Amino acid sequence: MNKIPVAILGATGLVGQRFITLLANHPWFEIAELAASDNSVGKKYGDAAKWQLPFEIPEQLAQMIVLPCDPARVQAPLVFSALPTDIAGELEVAFAKRGAIVSSNASPHRMDADVPLVIPEVNPEHLALAEIQKQKYASNGYIICNGNCTTIHLALGLAPLHKRFGLKKVLVTSMQALSGAGYPGVASLDIIDNVVPYIGGEEEKVEEETVKFLGRLKGNQTDKMNMPSLQSSVSALETISVEYADIRVSAHCNRVATRDGHMETVSVEFAGDADAKPKYADIVAAFDEFRGLPQELALPLAPNRPTVYRREKDRPQLKLDRDAEKGMATIIGRLRECNVMDYKFVLLGHNTLRGAAGATVLNAELLYAQEML
Ligand code: NAP
């Protein structure tokens, strides 16, 4: 089988390194090009990357010469972006205009009306938005985004509840690991023996992206479709949009001195009458039974269980649970009644796997399986 050549933009960074490990032996994709900043251009990847993972860089990739993040130089039809926020916006559009499909991990386009912000188990039907971009750019290219690392795990944890019972309010407090800030990230003297109760822009991302993930695709035909049709007519496309979920989300985001994995404490209030609220066992069953298209399609990186509910009274814990299901699941536990909202629980997930590169690769696998590449 001919694999699809792919490029990684921001390949030398923390998320880029995760892309390397996830794509090095991928059954459908083959790393053809690696790109980064001027500091790295022209160097061998093995010399340019400050490698942070406990695996060897595959020799062939270590020898690859790093290219500039220039759409005229990077030719692959599928591009994984781990670019910094300040440059991702323009560059990703330039790649889409030259016909590349950009599976992005960066934030600038996540909330654009015509950009699918997708978790494949949660809202795969939002992929239909890509057709609007193809027309806008007059090319086969488009951008698809995954969410913020805290938001992805929150949305995965909320989706089983919102789909089954309907949610009205969510209050979340995060404890976010240092790798979420990239490399070298937060200065050691700022974080050792400390918790920093501020991560710029993070709370807004959690509050806004969550309701887009859990929103409903509106528009002609698409309401009735399980998945987008690539042959959608122009008139149908003009009316496609995402109606954000009617959930009020309030977030507190904190940086803590852990390496990988974000933990979140969550309180939820359900929609509907008080006497119709789900029982404890109904909620646990919703977490246990939640599955989506990646599991149905057996996508290579799909976890068997996207949400894992732990029954122990002191789980989930970061060190014990972040790598469950290849780092691609959201681990939940400590469900109990809340004196203020309806229920509260703890969730956690790996921020550079399911929260970043793993999410981007899973989105691309979904595109491949839906013949959208
Ligand atoms: P990082 O470790 O700081 O890596 C940044 C990468 O971008 C490096 O490859 C760097 O290349 C490259 N770069 C920097 N300036 C550039 C420029 N002007 N032109 C081209 N390339 C440039 O950051 P990261 O943690 O991997 O994050 C990458 C993106 O993913 C960011 O948008 C971040 O917000 C997002 N994200 C991160 C996480 C996470 O958990 N870390 C989670 C979700 C989303 P050089 O090595 O050559 O400087």
PDB file of C-alpha atoms in Angstrom, residues 79-299:
ATOM      1  CA  VAL A  79       0.509  18.746   6.893  1.00  0.00           C
ATOM      2  CA  PHE A  80       0.514  18.377  10.677  1.00  0.00           C
ATOM      3  CA  SER A  81       0.920  21.746  12.367  1.00  0.00           C
ATOM      4  CA  ALA A  82       2.514  22.218  15.782  1.00  0.00           C
ATOM      5  CA  LEU A  83       3.379  25.839  15.109  1.00  0.00           C
ATOM      6  CA  PRO A  84       3.383  28.545  17.792  1.00  0.00           C
ATOM      7  CA  THR A  85       0.161  30.535  17.961  1.00  0.00           C
ATOM      8  CA  ASP A  86       1.612  33.790  16.665  1.00  0.00           C
ATOM      9  CA  ILE A  87       2.672  32.344  13.313  1.00  0.00           C
ATOM     10  CA  ALA A  88       0.220  29.464  12.827  1.00  0.00           C
ATOM     11  CA  GLY A  89      -2.667  31.691  11.725  1.00  0.00           C
ATOM     12  CA  GLU A  90      -1.246  32.995   8.452  1.00  0.00           C
ATOM     13  CA  LEU A  91       0.968  30.026   7.668  1.00  0.00           C
ATOM     14  CA  GLU A  92      -1.796  27.439   7.948  1.00  0.00           C
ATOM     15  CA  VAL A  93      -3.976  29.441   5.545  1.00  0.00           C
ATOM     16  CA  ALA A  94      -1.058  29.687   3.110  1.00  0.00           C
ATOM     17  CA  PHE A  95      -0.709  25.896   3.198  1.00  0.00           C
ATOM     18  CA  ALA A  96      -4.456  25.394   2.682  1.00  0.00           C
ATOM     19  CA  LYS A  97      -4.372  27.792  -0.277  1.00  0.00           C
ATOM     20  CA  ARG A  98      -1.641  25.775  -1.936  1.00  0.00           C
ATOM     21  CA  GLY A  99      -3.890  22.719  -1.609  1.00  0.00           C
ATOM     22  CA  ALA A 100      -2.611  21.070   1.564  1.00  0.00           C
ATOM     23  CA  ILE A 101      -4.879  19.575   4.162  1.00  0.00           C
ATOM     24  CA  VAL A 102      -3.693  21.020   7.454  1.00  0.00           C
ATOM     25  CA  SER A 103      -4.418  19.037  10.598  1.00  0.00           C
ATOM     26  CA  SER A 104      -3.622  21.645  13.197  1.00  0.00           C
ATOM     27  CA  ASN A 105      -2.822  21.605  16.826  1.00  0.00           C
ATOM     28  CA  ALA A 106      -2.513  25.383  17.094  1.00  0.00           C
ATOM     29  CA  SER A 107      -5.234  27.708  18.320  1.00  0.00           C
ATOM     30  CA  PRO A 108      -5.701  30.610  15.842  1.00  0.00           C
ATOM     31  CA  HIS A 109      -8.326  28.954  13.608  1.00  0.00           C
ATOM     32  CA  ARG A 110     -10.149  26.783  16.133  1.00  0.00           C
ATOM     33  CA  MET A 111     -13.100  29.122  16.520  1.00  0.00           C
ATOM     34  CA  ASP A 112     -13.354  30.152  12.835  1.00  0.00           C
ATOM     35  CA  ALA A 113     -16.894  29.523  11.610  1.00  0.00           C
ATOM     36  CA  ASP A 114     -15.723  27.424   8.646  1.00  0.00           C
ATOM     37  CA  VAL A 115     -13.058  25.399  10.474  1.00  0.00           C
ATOM     38  CA  PRO A 116     -14.021  22.022  11.909  1.00  0.00           C
ATOM     39  CA  LEU A 117     -12.890  21.786  15.541  1.00  0.00           C
ATOM     40  CA  VAL A 118     -13.129  18.053  15.951  1.00  0.00           C
ATOM     41  CA  ILE A 119     -12.838  15.241  18.449  1.00  0.00           C
ATOM     42  CA  PRO A 120     -13.651  12.218  16.312  1.00  0.00           C
ATOM     43  CA  GLU A 121     -15.712  10.498  19.020  1.00  0.00           C
ATOM     44  CA  VAL A 122     -17.649  13.672  19.799  1.00  0.00           C
ATOM     45  CA  ASN A 123     -18.462  15.673  16.662  1.00  0.00           C
ATOM     46  CA  PRO A 124     -17.161  14.043  13.456  1.00  0.00           C
ATOM     47  CA  GLU A 125     -20.074  15.525  11.482  1.00  0.00           C
ATOM     48  CA  HIS A 126     -18.466  18.988  11.867  1.00  0.00           C
ATOM     49  CA  LEU A 127     -15.980  17.917   9.179  1.00  0.00           C
ATOM     50  CA  ALA A 128     -18.597  19.078   6.675  1.00  0.00           C
ATOM     51  CA  LEU A 129     -17.355  22.645   7.307  1.00  0.00           C
ATOM     52  CA  ALA A 130     -14.163  21.825   5.416  1.00  0.00           C
ATOM     53  CA  GLU A 131     -16.027  22.060   2.121  1.00  0.00           C
ATOM     54  CA  ILE A 132     -16.690  25.763   2.743  1.00  0.00           C
ATOM     55  CA  GLN A 133     -12.951  26.394   3.076  1.00  0.00           C
ATOM     56  CA  LYS A 134     -12.208  24.503  -0.128  1.00  0.00           C
ATOM     57  CA  GLN A 135     -14.478  26.879  -1.975  1.00  0.00           C
ATOM     58  CA  LYS A 136     -13.086  29.911  -0.157  1.00  0.00           C
ATOM     59  CA  TYR A 137      -9.496  28.970  -0.970  1.00  0.00           C
ATOM     60  CA  ALA A 138     -10.414  27.648  -4.450  1.00  0.00           C
ATOM     61  CA  SER A 139      -8.247  24.629  -3.728  1.00  0.00           C
ATOM     62  CA  ASN A 140      -8.492  21.152  -2.276  1.00  0.00           C
ATOM     63  CA  GLY A 141      -6.868  22.445   0.882  1.00  0.00           C
ATOM     64  CA  TYR A 142      -8.447  23.170   4.229  1.00  0.00           C
ATOM     65  CA  ILE A 143      -7.670  23.393   7.934  1.00  0.00           C
ATOM     66  CA  ILE A 144      -9.058  21.068  10.579  1.00  0.00           C
ATOM     67  CA  CYS A 145      -8.234  21.722  14.229  1.00  0.00           C
ATOM     68  CA  ASN A 146      -8.077  19.834  17.455  1.00  0.00           C
ATOM     69  CA  GLY A 147      -8.708  21.719  20.658  1.00  0.00           C
ATOM     70  CA  ASN A 148      -6.719  23.024  23.539  1.00  0.00           C
ATOM     71  CA  CYS A 149      -5.154  20.238  25.648  1.00  0.00           C
ATOM     72  CA  THR A 150      -7.366  20.903  28.673  1.00  0.00           C
ATOM     73  CA  THR A 151     -10.489  21.353  26.557  1.00  0.00           C
ATOM     74  CA  ILE A 152     -10.134  18.087  24.649  1.00  0.00           C
ATOM     75  CA  HIS A 153     -10.199  16.067  27.854  1.00  0.00           C
ATOM     76  CA  LEU A 154     -12.987  18.157  29.330  1.00  0.00           C
ATOM     77  CA  ALA A 155     -15.103  17.799  26.176  1.00  0.00           C
ATOM     78  CA  LEU A 156     -14.423  14.042  26.026  1.00  0.00           C
ATOM     79  CA  GLY A 157     -15.492  13.719  29.647  1.00  0.00           C
ATOM     80  CA  LEU A 158     -18.622  15.823  29.140  1.00  0.00           C
ATOM     81  CA  ALA A 159     -19.721  14.336  25.810  1.00  0.00           C
ATOM     82  CA  PRO A 160     -21.147  11.085  27.253  1.00  0.00           C
ATOM     83  CA  LEU A 161     -23.195  13.142  29.704  1.00  0.00           C
ATOM     84  CA  HIS A 162     -24.344  15.834  27.300  1.00  0.00           C
ATOM     85  CA  LYS A 163     -25.307  13.370  24.574  1.00  0.00           C
ATOM     86  CA  ARG A 164     -27.294  11.178  26.966  1.00  0.00           C
ATOM     87  CA  PHE A 165     -28.765  13.610  29.505  1.00  0.00           C
ATOM     88  CA  GLY A 166     -28.087  17.207  28.413  1.00  0.00           C
ATOM     89  CA  LEU A 167     -25.880  19.584  30.378  1.00  0.00           C
ATOM     90  CA  LYS A 168     -26.635  23.102  31.514  1.00  0.00           C
ATOM     91  CA  LYS A 169     -23.647  24.334  33.552  1.00  0.00           C
ATOM     92  CA  VAL A 170     -20.046  23.226  33.996  1.00  0.00           C
ATOM     93  CA  LEU A 171     -17.452  24.465  36.463  1.00  0.00           C
ATOM     94  CA  VAL A 172     -13.903  23.206  35.914  1.00  0.00           C
ATOM     95  CA  THR A 173     -10.586  23.755  37.689  1.00  0.00           C
ATOM     96  CA  SER A 174      -7.456  22.488  35.958  1.00  0.00           C
ATOM     97  CA  MET A 175      -4.026  21.470  37.218  1.00  0.00           C
ATOM     98  CA  GLN A 176      -1.889  21.565  34.081  1.00  0.00           C
ATOM     99  CA  ALA A 177       1.492  19.966  33.555  1.00  0.00           C
ATOM    100  CA  LEU A 178       4.611  21.819  32.450  1.00  0.00           C
ATOM    101  CA  SER A 179       4.887  20.125  29.051  1.00  0.00           C
ATOM    102  CA  GLY A 180       1.699  21.987  28.145  1.00  0.00           C
ATOM    103  CA  ALA A 181       3.808  25.144  27.890  1.00  0.00           C
ATOM    104  CA  GLY A 182       6.179  23.705  25.255  1.00  0.00           C
ATOM    105  CA  TYR A 183       9.969  23.598  25.491  1.00  0.00           C
ATOM    106  CA  PRO A 184      11.687  25.128  27.475  1.00  0.00           C
ATOM    107  CA  GLY A 185       8.370  26.381  28.853  1.00  0.00           C
ATOM    108  CA  VAL A 186       8.031  27.883  32.331  1.00  0.00           C
ATOM    109  CA  ALA A 187      11.272  28.958  34.051  1.00  0.00           C
ATOM    110  CA  SER A 188      12.203  26.478  36.790  1.00  0.00           C
ATOM    111  CA  LEU A 189      12.384  29.173  39.490  1.00  0.00           C
ATOM    112  CA  ASP A 190       8.849  30.238  38.612  1.00  0.00           C
ATOM    113  CA  ILE A 191       7.355  26.779  39.120  1.00  0.00           C
ATOM    114  CA  ILE A 192       9.405  24.685  41.576  1.00  0.00           C
ATOM    115  CA  ASP A 193       7.612  24.784  44.943  1.00  0.00           C
ATOM    116  CA  ASN A 194       4.785  26.702  43.313  1.00  0.00           C
ATOM    117  CA  VAL A 195       1.371  26.692  41.628  1.00  0.00           C
ATOM    118  CA  VAL A 196       0.705  29.495  39.145  1.00  0.00           C
ATOM    119  CA  PRO A 197      -2.995  30.410  38.970  1.00  0.00           C
ATOM    120  CA  TYR A 198      -2.786  31.921  35.492  1.00  0.00           C
ATOM    121  CA  ILE A 199      -2.180  30.536  31.997  1.00  0.00           C
ATOM    122  CA  GLY A 200      -2.677  33.244  29.376  1.00  0.00           C
ATOM    123  CA  GLY A 201      -5.779  32.718  27.236  1.00  0.00           C
ATOM    124  CA  GLU A 202      -6.384  29.232  28.608  1.00  0.00           C
ATOM    125  CA  GLU A 203      -9.636  29.813  30.476  1.00  0.00           C
ATOM    126  CA  GLU A 204     -11.204  31.499  27.453  1.00  0.00           C
ATOM    127  CA  LYS A 205     -10.185  28.562  25.245  1.00  0.00           C
ATOM    128  CA  VAL A 206     -11.709  26.047  27.629  1.00  0.00           C
ATOM    129  CA  GLU A 207     -14.957  27.998  27.884  1.00  0.00           C
ATOM    130  CA  GLU A 208     -15.341  28.710  24.157  1.00  0.00           C
ATOM    131  CA  GLU A 209     -14.034  25.534  22.536  1.00  0.00           C
ATOM    132  CA  THR A 210     -16.051  23.216  24.781  1.00  0.00           C
ATOM    133  CA  VAL A 211     -19.380  24.542  23.518  1.00  0.00           C
ATOM    134  CA  LYS A 212     -18.200  24.339  19.901  1.00  0.00           C
ATOM    135  CA  PHE A 213     -17.151  20.693  20.334  1.00  0.00           C
ATOM    136  CA  LEU A 214     -20.491  19.876  21.902  1.00  0.00           C
ATOM    137  CA  GLY A 215     -22.412  21.999  19.411  1.00  0.00           C
ATOM    138  CA  ARG A 216     -24.729  20.807  16.682  1.00  0.00           C
ATOM    139  CA  LEU A 217     -24.066  21.052  12.964  1.00  0.00           C
ATOM    140  CA  LYS A 218     -26.939  22.943  11.387  1.00  0.00           C
ATOM    141  CA  GLY A 219     -27.800  23.197   7.746  1.00  0.00           C
ATOM    142  CA  ASN A 220     -29.516  21.700   4.733  1.00  0.00           C
ATOM    143  CA  GLN A 221     -29.027  17.969   4.370  1.00  0.00           C
ATOM    144  CA  THR A 222     -26.269  17.791   6.954  1.00  0.00           C
ATOM    145  CA  ASP A 223     -28.769  17.456   9.795  1.00  0.00           C
ATOM    146  CA  LYS A 224     -29.749  14.116   8.331  1.00  0.00           C
ATOM    147  CA  MET A 225     -26.252  12.920   7.515  1.00  0.00           C
ATOM    148  CA  ASN A 226     -24.064  10.859   9.744  1.00  0.00           C
ATOM    149  CA  MET A 227     -21.022  12.112   7.954  1.00  0.00           C
ATOM    150  CA  PRO A 228     -20.459  14.921   5.492  1.00  0.00           C
ATOM    151  CA  SER A 229     -20.904  14.247   1.839  1.00  0.00           C
ATOM    152  CA  LEU A 230     -18.016  15.408  -0.285  1.00  0.00           C
ATOM    153  CA  GLN A 231     -20.468  16.168  -3.042  1.00  0.00           C
ATOM    154  CA  SER A 232     -22.527  18.645  -1.015  1.00  0.00           C
ATOM    155  CA  SER A 233     -23.988  21.357  -3.225  1.00  0.00           C
ATOM    156  CA  VAL A 234     -22.914  24.973  -2.834  1.00  0.00           C
ATOM    157  CA  SER A 235     -26.353  26.040  -1.673  1.00  0.00           C
ATOM    158  CA  ALA A 236     -26.289  23.422   1.057  1.00  0.00           C
ATOM    159  CA  LEU A 237     -22.829  24.486   2.175  1.00  0.00           C
ATOM    160  CA  GLU A 238     -23.829  28.103   2.522  1.00  0.00           C
ATOM    161  CA  THR A 239     -26.201  27.200   5.305  1.00  0.00           C
ATOM    162  CA  ILE A 240     -23.890  24.907   7.265  1.00  0.00           C
ATOM    163  CA  SER A 241     -22.782  26.193  10.625  1.00  0.00           C
ATOM    164  CA  VAL A 242     -22.189  25.013  14.154  1.00  0.00           C
ATOM    165  CA  GLU A 243     -24.756  25.974  16.751  1.00  0.00           C
ATOM    166  CA  TYR A 244     -22.825  26.073  20.011  1.00  0.00           C
ATOM    167  CA  ALA A 245     -24.113  23.927  22.831  1.00  0.00           C
ATOM    168  CA  ASP A 246     -26.260  25.865  25.275  1.00  0.00           C
ATOM    169  CA  ILE A 247     -23.983  25.129  28.252  1.00  0.00           C
ATOM    170  CA  ARG A 248     -22.414  27.724  30.527  1.00  0.00           C
ATOM    171  CA  VAL A 249     -18.804  26.800  31.196  1.00  0.00           C
ATOM    172  CA  SER A 250     -16.602  28.500  33.780  1.00  0.00           C
ATOM    173  CA  ALA A 251     -12.909  27.572  34.011  1.00  0.00           C
ATOM    174  CA  HIS A 252     -10.029  28.137  36.434  1.00  0.00           C
ATOM    175  CA  CYS A 253      -6.682  27.091  34.922  1.00  0.00           C
ATOM    176  CA  ASN A 254      -3.536  26.520  36.992  1.00  0.00           C
ATOM    177  CA  ARG A 255       0.016  25.505  36.112  1.00  0.00           C
ATOM    178  CA  VAL A 256       1.475  22.904  38.468  1.00  0.00           C
ATOM    179  CA  ALA A 257       4.915  21.325  38.717  1.00  0.00           C
ATOM    180  CA  THR A 258       4.143  18.028  37.018  1.00  0.00           C
ATOM    181  CA  ARG A 259       5.632  16.894  33.717  1.00  0.00           C
ATOM    182  CA  ASP A 260       2.844  15.370  31.609  1.00  0.00           C
ATOM    183  CA  GLY A 261      -0.919  15.120  32.060  1.00  0.00           C
ATOM    184  CA  HIS A 262      -3.606  17.622  32.963  1.00  0.00           C
ATOM    185  CA  MET A 263      -5.973  16.936  35.856  1.00  0.00           C
ATOM    186  CA  GLU A 264      -9.355  18.665  36.075  1.00  0.00           C
ATOM    187  CA  THR A 265     -11.974  18.761  38.806  1.00  0.00           C
ATOM    188  CA  VAL A 266     -15.412  19.211  37.277  1.00  0.00           C
ATOM    189  CA  SER A 267     -18.864  20.051  38.655  1.00  0.00           C
ATOM    190  CA  VAL A 268     -21.879  19.737  36.375  1.00  0.00           C
ATOM    191  CA  GLU A 269     -25.510  20.703  36.418  1.00  0.00           C
ATOM    192  CA  PHE A 270     -27.873  18.851  34.102  1.00  0.00           C
ATOM    193  CA  ALA A 271     -30.588  20.411  31.992  1.00  0.00           C
ATOM    194  CA  GLY A 272     -34.178  19.428  32.675  1.00  0.00           C
ATOM    195  CA  ASP A 273     -36.287  18.987  35.795  1.00  0.00           C
ATOM    196  CA  ALA A 274     -34.718  18.069  39.123  1.00  0.00           C
ATOM    197  CA  ASP A 275     -36.704  14.811  39.346  1.00  0.00           C
ATOM    198  CA  ALA A 276     -35.423  13.742  35.906  1.00  0.00           C
ATOM    199  CA  LYS A 277     -31.731  14.080  36.793  1.00  0.00           C
ATOM    200  CA  PRO A 278     -29.602  11.036  36.038  1.00  0.00           C
ATOM    201  CA  LYS A 279     -28.677   8.725  38.878  1.00  0.00           C
ATOM    202  CA  TYR A 280     -25.083   7.873  39.841  1.00  0.00           C
ATOM    203  CA  ALA A 281     -25.251   4.507  38.045  1.00  0.00           C
ATOM    204  CA  ASP A 282     -26.628   6.139  34.877  1.00  0.00           C
ATOM    205  CA  ILE A 283     -23.675   8.522  34.758  1.00  0.00           C
ATOM    206  CA  VAL A 284     -21.087   5.800  35.323  1.00  0.00           C
ATOM    207  CA  ALA A 285     -22.770   3.738  32.607  1.00  0.00           C
ATOM    208  CA  ALA A 286     -22.584   6.717  30.231  1.00  0.00           C
ATOM    209  CA  PHE A 287     -18.810   6.951  30.815  1.00  0.00           C
ATOM    210  CA  ASP A 288     -18.342   3.170  30.532  1.00  0.00           C
ATOM    211  CA  GLU A 289     -20.359   2.783  27.364  1.00  0.00           C
ATOM    212  CA  PHE A 290     -19.211   5.846  25.442  1.00  0.00           C
ATOM    213  CA  ARG A 291     -17.820   4.942  22.018  1.00  0.00           C
ATOM    214  CA  GLY A 292     -17.617   6.777  18.702  1.00  0.00           C
ATOM    215  CA  LEU A 293     -16.603   6.603  15.063  1.00  0.00           C
ATOM    216  CA  PRO A 294     -12.876   5.935  15.748  1.00  0.00           C
ATOM    217  CA  GLN A 295     -13.774   2.749  17.608  1.00  0.00           C
ATOM    218  CA  GLU A 296     -16.317   1.730  14.955  1.00  0.00           C
ATOM    219  CA  LEU A 297     -13.809   2.335  12.166  1.00  0.00           C
ATOM    220  CA  ALA A 298     -10.931   0.844  14.195  1.00  0.00           C
ATOM    221  CA  LEU A 299      -8.694   3.841  13.447  1.00  0.00           C
TER     222      LEU A 299
END
